[in-house]
């Protein structure tokens, strides 16, 4: 920031992701200070809390930036109110419940002359930038994504993810898609999908995706929320110059089986560093590409009904 004083910022939605990632990242960044929260279920000790975004915007004109950490369905209204009030906005992923929402928020931010940062935290994993650089001049022949975890561990009792608009298994799967769209030198498009819906839920518990791209690339992804033996967050890319693997959600990079040295500040500290840069330079960063793949999967996907899921 150009000013030596820390910029006041508010968090909207004080749930698990805010407490685990956003609040510590803000506390460690001397360019921001947590000045307020919006939460109906309890805020942060020692920080002023409001019931609604509108209450915050009316009472605290001194807070120029908001970080929205609530689920995607209510996020659009909160972002619209904040942008219309001339505040800078950072969006937890996904940036909207629909692609149209993202485009509308982007237009509103530009019209109001404020920053909109639509974040993809997995793009900031330590191995991602190095993977992108290594792939830049190589011919890719095959890409495979395996993204499996236990929904009961990572989303216990979160009914919103099973409701229409909650994305289901694409809530973690979109992290893999955000990395894929970041590291590949040429974009892919979705060519087919199979979506596995529990008979008692509105969103899928598993998905198998196929992609098409230049040179007849063999590209596919498998997402599954029924993995009980630990997390599998891996992307494997075969090229004319060897095999690249990103594991642990992009935190580790292997080339032909050999671990590569990577470093970084961590995903969420990197996001707030980027947010500060965007505000300082009067820019926005809005890339809907991962969400487009998800939307295409729901459009093209063959629906397969599987056994009921009970949390």
mmCIF file of C-alpha atoms in Angstrom, residues 15 116 131 158 198 231 293:
data_model
loop_
_atom_site.group_PDB
_atom_site.id
_atom_site.type_symbol
_atom_site.label_atom_id
_atom_site.label_comp_id
_atom_site.label_asym_id
_atom_site.label_seq_id
_atom_site.Cartn_x
_atom_site.Cartn_y
_atom_site.Cartn_z
ATOM 1 C CA UNK A 15 -17.324 -19.556 9.430
ATOM 2 C CA UNK A 116 -12.941 -6.712 -7.362
ATOM 3 C CA UNK A 131 4.486 -25.837 -12.659
ATOM 4 C CA UNK A 158 -23.017 -27.929 5.821
ATOM 5 C CA UNK A 198 -27.235 -39.119 -4.216
ATOM 6 C CA UNK A 231 -7.133 -36.844 0.828
ATOM 7 C CA UNK A 293 -15.970 -25.588 -16.572
#
